[in-house]
GROMACS .gro file of C-alpha atoms in nm:
model
  242
    1LEU     CA    1  13.289   6.710   0.355
    2ILE     CA    2  13.540   6.443   0.239
    3GLN     CA    3  13.860   6.540   0.053
    4ASP     CA    4  14.013   6.326  -0.222
    5PRO     CA    5  14.394   6.357  -0.162
    6VAL     CA    6  14.469   6.283  -0.530
    7SER     CA    7  14.237   6.520  -0.717
    8TYR     CA    8  14.186   6.770  -0.431
    9THR     CA    9  13.812   6.763  -0.495
   10HIS     CA   10  13.558   6.742  -0.213
   11LEU     CA   11  13.257   6.513  -0.191
   12CYS     CA   12  12.996   6.725  -0.013
   13ALA     CA   13  12.654   6.653   0.134
   14LEU     CA   14  12.408   6.921   0.247
   15ILE     CA   15  12.136   6.771   0.467
   16ASP     CA   16  11.858   6.927   0.673
   17ASP     CA   17  11.508   6.840   0.788
   18ARG     CA   18  11.319   7.055   0.534
   19LEU     CA   19  11.475   6.993   0.191
   20ASP     CA   20  11.589   6.685   0.004
   21PRO     CA   21  11.957   6.590   0.064
   22GLU     CA   22  12.202   6.735  -0.186
   23VAL     CA   23  12.524   6.549  -0.271
   24PHE     CA   24  12.783   6.695  -0.508
   25VAL     CA   25  13.154   6.724  -0.583
   26ALA     CA   26  13.315   7.064  -0.522
   27LYS     CA   27  13.647   7.150  -0.684
   28ASP     CA   28  13.731   7.423  -0.434
   29GLN     CA   29  13.600   7.603  -0.125
   30GLY     CA   30  13.444   7.876  -0.336
   31GLU     CA   31  13.214   7.631  -0.510
   32LEU     CA   32  13.114   7.475  -0.179
   33GLU     CA   33  13.041   7.820  -0.037
   34GLN     CA   34  12.825   7.912  -0.337
   35ARG     CA   35  12.622   7.590  -0.322
   36TYR     CA   36  12.586   7.621   0.055
   37ASN     CA   37  12.458   7.979   0.040
   38ALA     CA   38  12.209   7.889  -0.230
   39ARG     CA   39  12.075   7.607  -0.016
   40ILE     CA   40  12.042   7.835   0.288
   41ASP     CA   41  11.834   8.073   0.077
   42ARG     CA   42  11.603   7.786  -0.022
   43LEU     CA   43  11.587   7.665   0.337
   44LEU     CA   44  11.488   8.012   0.464
   45GLY     CA   45  11.203   8.009   0.213
   46ALA     CA   46  11.090   7.667   0.339
   47LEU     CA   47  11.086   7.797   0.699
   48HIS     CA   48  10.819   8.055   0.611
   49GLY     CA   49  10.957   8.337   0.825
   50GLU     CA   50  11.044   8.123   1.129
   51ALA     CA   51  11.424   8.137   1.107
   52TYR     CA   52  11.583   8.156   1.450
   53ARG     CA   53  11.940   8.065   1.351
   54ILE     CA   54  12.088   8.161   1.015
   55PRO     CA   55  12.433   8.017   0.935
   56TRP     CA   56  12.702   8.175   0.719
   57LEU     CA   57  13.028   8.023   0.596
   58ALA     CA   58  13.327   8.235   0.700
   59ARG     CA   59  13.596   8.123   0.457
   60VAL     CA   60  13.962   8.154   0.554
   61SER     CA   61  14.118   8.295   0.237
   62LYS     CA   62  14.473   8.164   0.285
   63PRO     CA   63  14.671   7.926   0.507
   64GLY     CA   64  14.821   8.036   0.836
   65ILE     CA   65  14.720   8.110   1.192
   66ALA     CA   66  14.715   8.488   1.129
   67ALA     CA   67  14.460   8.455   0.847
   68TRP     CA   68  14.251   8.218   1.059
   69GLN     CA   69  14.240   8.459   1.353
   70ASP     CA   70  14.167   8.753   1.122
   71THR     CA   71  13.870   8.564   0.974
   72ILE     CA   72  13.734   8.509   1.325
   73GLN     CA   73  13.769   8.880   1.400
   74GLN     CA   74  13.588   8.978   1.080
   75ALA     CA   75  13.311   8.729   1.158
   76VAL     CA   76  13.271   8.872   1.510
   77VAL     CA   77  13.231   9.226   1.373
   78LYS     CA   78  12.984   9.116   1.105
   79LEU     CA   79  12.769   8.913   1.345
   80HIS     CA   80  12.768   9.197   1.599
   81ASP     CA   81  12.648   9.438   1.330
   82HIS     CA   82  12.361   9.203   1.241
   83ASN     CA   83  12.256   9.115   1.597
   84ALA     CA   84  12.341   9.408   1.829
   85TRP     CA   85  12.063   9.569   2.030
   86PRO     CA   86  12.025   9.908   2.204
   87PHE     CA   87  12.153   9.910   2.561
   88ALA     CA   88  11.913  10.086   2.800
   89GLN     CA   89  11.919  10.465   2.750
   90THR     CA   90  12.286  10.493   2.648
   91GLY     CA   91  12.245  10.508   2.271
   92LYS     CA   92  12.503  10.230   2.242
   93ARG     CA   93  12.459   9.894   2.071
   94VAL     CA   94  12.571   9.575   2.246
   95SER     CA   95  12.576   9.205   2.172
   96PHE     CA   96  12.684   8.891   2.355
   97GLY     CA   97  12.863   8.640   2.135
   98LEU     CA   98  13.030   8.301   2.158
   99VAL     CA   99  13.348   8.198   1.975
  100ARG     CA  100  13.379   7.821   1.992
  101ILE     CA  101  13.735   7.689   1.951
  102ALA     CA  102  13.816   7.318   1.961
  103ASN     CA  103  14.126   7.325   2.183
  104ILE     CA  104  14.236   7.517   2.491
  105ARG     CA  105  14.563   7.674   2.377
  106PRO     CA  106  14.425   7.824   2.053
  107ALA     CA  107  14.117   7.940   2.246
  108VAL     CA  108  14.337   8.140   2.482
  109GLU     CA  109  14.532   8.279   2.186
  110VAL     CA  110  14.213   8.378   2.004
  111ALA     CA  111  14.080   8.550   2.317
  112CYS     CA  112  14.403   8.751   2.347
  113TYR     CA  113  14.395   8.836   1.976
  114LEU     CA  114  14.036   8.962   1.985
  115ALA     CA  115  14.100   9.165   2.300
  116LYS     CA  116  14.396   9.332   2.128
  117GLN     CA  117  14.232   9.391   1.789
  118LEU     CA  118  13.889   9.503   1.913
  119PRO     CA  119  13.925   9.782   2.171
  120ASN     CA  120  13.547   9.801   2.202
  121ALA     CA  121  13.522   9.433   2.302
  122HIS     CA  122  13.517   9.273   2.646
  123VAL     CA  123  13.654   8.920   2.615
  124ALA     CA  124  13.641   8.623   2.853
  125CYS     CA  125  13.797   8.282   2.794
  126TYR     CA  126  13.612   7.979   2.931
  127HIS     CA  127  13.771   7.633   2.926
  128ALA     CA  128  13.823   7.318   3.131
  129ALA     CA  129  14.178   7.406   3.241
  130ASP     CA  130  14.059   7.702   3.448
  131LEU     CA  131  14.112   7.682   3.822
  132LYS     CA  132  13.797   7.540   3.975
  133VAL     CA  133  13.709   7.864   4.153
  134GLN     CA  134  13.763   8.065   3.832
  135ARG     CA  135  13.547   7.828   3.631
  136PHE     CA  136  13.277   7.837   3.898
  137MET     CA  137  13.269   8.218   3.897
  138LYS     CA  138  13.254   8.235   3.518
  139GLU     CA  139  12.975   7.979   3.498
  140ARG     CA  140  12.774   8.151   3.770
  141THR     CA  141  12.802   8.486   3.591
  142LEU     CA  142  12.719   8.344   3.249
  143ASP     CA  143  12.424   8.149   3.390
  144ARG     CA  144  12.286   8.469   3.540
  145LEU     CA  145  12.341   8.699   3.243
  146LEU     CA  146  12.253   8.459   2.961
  147THR     CA  147  11.931   8.315   3.099
  148ARG     CA  148  11.717   8.528   2.869
  149LYS     CA  149  11.366   8.393   2.898
  150LYS     CA  150  11.246   8.746   2.972
  151LEU     CA  151  11.273   8.954   2.657
  152ASP     CA  152  11.360   9.274   2.842
  153ASP     CA  153  11.712   9.143   2.930
  154GLU     CA  154  11.682   9.315   3.267
  155GLN     CA  155  11.945   9.084   3.419
  156ILE     CA  156  12.195   9.227   3.167
  157THR     CA  157  12.098   9.594   3.154
  158GLY     CA  158  12.068   9.609   3.533
  159ASP     CA  159  12.399   9.439   3.607
  160PRO     CA  160  12.643   9.693   3.766
  161ASP     CA  161  12.953   9.544   3.603
  162ILE     CA  162  12.799   9.535   3.255
  163ARG     CA  163  12.666   9.890   3.293
  164GLU     CA  164  13.010  10.013   3.399
  165ARG     CA  165  13.181   9.841   3.106
  166VAL     CA  166  12.935   9.987   2.856
  167ALA     CA  167  12.972  10.335   3.009
  168ARG     CA  168  13.354  10.337   2.993
  169THR     CA  169  13.373  10.204   2.637
  170ASP     CA  170  13.409  10.503   2.407
  171ALA     CA  171  13.276  10.327   2.097
  172GLN     CA  172  12.905  10.321   2.014
  173ASN     CA  173  12.927   9.945   1.960
  174VAL     CA  174  13.021   9.732   2.262
  175ILE     CA  175  13.089   9.362   2.205
  176PHE     CA  176  13.090   9.103   2.484
  177ILE     CA  177  13.266   8.786   2.371
  178VAL     CA  178  13.306   8.447   2.537
  179VAL     CA  179  13.580   8.241   2.372
  180ALA     CA  180  13.509   7.886   2.483
  181THR     CA  181  13.615   7.529   2.422
  182PRO     CA  182  13.356   7.246   2.401
  183VAL     CA  183  13.277   7.292   2.773
  184GLU     CA  184  13.016   7.546   2.656
  185GLU     CA  185  12.836   7.281   2.451
  186ILE     CA  186  12.766   7.042   2.737
  187GLY     CA  187  12.508   7.124   2.999
  188ARG     CA  188  12.518   7.505   2.966
  189ASP     CA  189  12.178   7.669   2.923
  190HIS     CA  190  12.302   7.997   2.774
  191ASP     CA  191  12.143   8.224   2.514
  192PHE     CA  192  12.397   8.417   2.304
  193ASP     CA  193  12.313   8.668   2.031
  194TRP     CA  194  12.554   8.505   1.787
  195ALA     CA  195  12.833   8.248   1.757
  196VAL     CA  196  13.147   8.181   1.553
  197ILE     CA  197  13.210   7.808   1.536
  198GLU     CA  198  13.528   7.618   1.460
  199PRO     CA  199  13.370   7.282   1.375
  200SER     CA  200  13.506   6.959   1.516
  201SER     CA  201  13.211   6.745   1.406
  202THR     CA  202  12.850   6.774   1.298
  203GLN     CA  203  12.749   6.732   1.662
  204SER     CA  204  12.974   7.020   1.771
  205ILE     CA  205  12.802   7.249   1.520
  206VAL     CA  206  12.454   7.149   1.633
  207GLN     CA  207  12.536   7.172   2.005
  208THR     CA  208  12.704   7.512   1.977
  209ALA     CA  209  12.434   7.652   1.750
  210GLY     CA  210  12.185   7.554   2.019
  211ARG     CA  211  12.338   7.824   2.243
  212VAL     CA  212  12.231   8.099   2.001
  213ASN     CA  213  11.888   8.259   2.034
  214ARG     CA  214  11.808   7.968   2.264
  215HIS     CA  215  11.549   8.116   2.500
  216ARG     CA  216  11.411   8.417   2.314
  217LEU     CA  217  11.360   8.250   1.973
  218LEU     CA  218  11.360   8.585   1.796
  219VAL     CA  219  11.297   8.565   1.421
  220ARG     CA  220  11.615   8.662   1.239
  221SER     CA  221  11.666   8.802   0.889
  222GLY     CA  222  12.048   8.805   0.886
  223PRO     CA  223  12.316   8.557   0.994
  224ASN     CA  224  12.375   8.491   1.363
  225ILE     CA  225  12.607   8.192   1.323
  226ALA     CA  226  12.939   8.179   1.135
  227LEU     CA  227  13.098   7.844   1.049
  228LEU     CA  228  13.472   7.864   0.987
  229LEU     CA  229  13.548   7.700   0.654
  230SER     CA  230  13.910   7.599   0.711
  231LEU     CA  231  14.133   7.307   0.799
  232ILE     CA  232  14.367   7.525   1.002
  233HIS     CA  233  14.266   7.359   1.330
  234ILE     CA  234  14.458   7.050   1.215
  235TYR     CA  235  14.784   7.240   1.255
  236TYR     CA  236  14.686   7.342   1.607
  237VAL     CA  237  14.608   6.983   1.703
  238ARG     CA  238  14.941   6.863   1.569
  239SER     CA  239  15.136   7.132   1.748
  240ASP     CA  240  14.949   7.053   2.071
  241ARG     CA  241  15.079   6.698   2.052
  242GLN     CA  242  15.444   6.797   2.019
   0.00000   0.00000   0.00000
């Protein structure tokens, strides 16, 4: 997506490995979102029922950090609703999701925001500035829980800490969220139920999406990936440099 600073139009290209490339000019985000969703529908038809990752554009409706964080929260709730699964014999629905944020400071802020706004969520923040022992413990736990090559998820449902957290959460829906910087994209063999992605590049989208439904390859009918359609991360980068 390339913006013309004079006319405020966007030159857009939608490219995948199943359909012919589509290049067009969008006058606003709404038009881009409409064209994108239409292409996803065509792409799902071309996959013939073998869709493992279905993306959705989560559009930030107005400028500002508050609106950006609120869009992330709404995306988390929507993706949990589409991808939660029954936890053992509790009658509760759980999901394990990834929120990918480009920079450390906003990642910490987003983790705090989600923990405050979603009382039924258990949030961890994973980034390169962690103390080495903290990062090691987080990676060891995530490696154990999110290696999901066995479809019964016994390593999750049998984990004492996870069972205790589910039991003491009053809500019927329990959301486990990892808010991570790009450290999650490199060398981590994790299988999340869903992901919200703040894009930094095409590669960042592809790498992060590869951590969703990675081992199980369950066929999906609803979205399990949300791409934030916003330029708000530019303000974060600028403020980080001050």
